[in-house]
């Protein structure tokens, strides 16, 4: 049965879309069937997957508002070798129109039901705000992966985000869990980054991934070429870090299954 992971943080600029694109590509490289959903009106995950957001016929708008069958909305050709449901500025209109729709928070969950078991992993790149789109993602997801920078304001924002996720879970999705907290744009030479990293581990323990995503020029350059880092420069530290993250997610999933059996 497929697992749906929302990648979310209310704070922008924390490497959310970079994480969505690169973890999807890394999972696909392990021969898993992967779907990436670009639920952000900026459409950066779409462009980073080698798809022109200005020239795409169907997006999340058609899926959520026009209720097109999901098979017609999925794009199967991407540079990351995963499937994609594209996003662009049309999704802003979707957010407004969702306000008028019955059971609006369940639109994405219901749309994904026919294909959930076809994919091993479905990743949702959420917008950097708490709106109807993010609520839809949380209602559809099994868990939330939270990317964050190791800086003071990010730590403060993380506590608020965790509270928000708990409140949303109680209203729209009681099964929603924290998949993990991912440290991004990490510079070990920065004393504050190390201090915040230690605080994170103290507060959130095992929820913090051991894998750390470093500041890396290749990671920053790859989106302008419309490709994940591993296909832009597979030897880069950024590409290797996301492969390591995919491996850690898979190991955790396997450990959880083993614990349930025992």
Coordinates of N, CA, C and O in Angstrom, one line a residue, residues 229-237 239-240 243:
X229 N 19.2 17.0 -8.6 CA 20.6 17.1 -8.4 C 21.3 15.8 -8.8 O 22.4 15.9 -9.4
X230 N 20.7 14.7 -8.6 CA 21.4 13.4 -8.9 C 21.6 13.2 -10.4 O 22.5 12.5 -10.8
X231 N 20.8 13.9 -11.2 CA 21.0 13.8 -12.7 C 21.7 15.0 -13.2 O 22.1 15.0 -14.4
X232 N 22.0 16.0 -12.4 CA 22.8 17.1 -12.8 C 24.2 16.9 -12.4 O 25.1 17.1 -13.2
X233 N 24.5 16.4 -11.1 CA 25.8 16.1 -10.7 C 25.7 15.0 -9.6 O 25.5 15.4 -8.4
X234 N 25.7 13.7 -10.0 CA 25.4 12.7 -9.0 C 26.5 12.6 -7.9 O 26.3 12.0 -6.9
X235 N 27.7 13.2 -8.2 CA 28.8 13.1 -7.3 C 28.8 14.2 -6.2 O 29.6 14.3 -5.3
X236 N 27.8 15.2 -6.4 CA 27.8 16.3 -5.5 C 27.3 15.9 -4.1 O 26.6 14.9 -3.9
X237 N 27.7 16.6 -3.1 CA 27.3 16.3 -1.7 C 25.8 16.4 -1.5 O 25.2 15.6 -0.8
X239 N 23.4 15.7 -3.9 CA 22.8 14.6 -4.5 C 22.9 13.3 -3.5 O 22.0 12.6 -3.3
X240 N 24.1 13.2 -3.0 CA 24.4 12.0 -2.1 C 23.6 12.1 -0.8 O 23.1 11.1 -0.3
X243 N 20.0 11.0 -1.6 CA 20.0 9.5 -1.7 C 20.1 8.8 -0.3 O 19.4 7.9 0.0

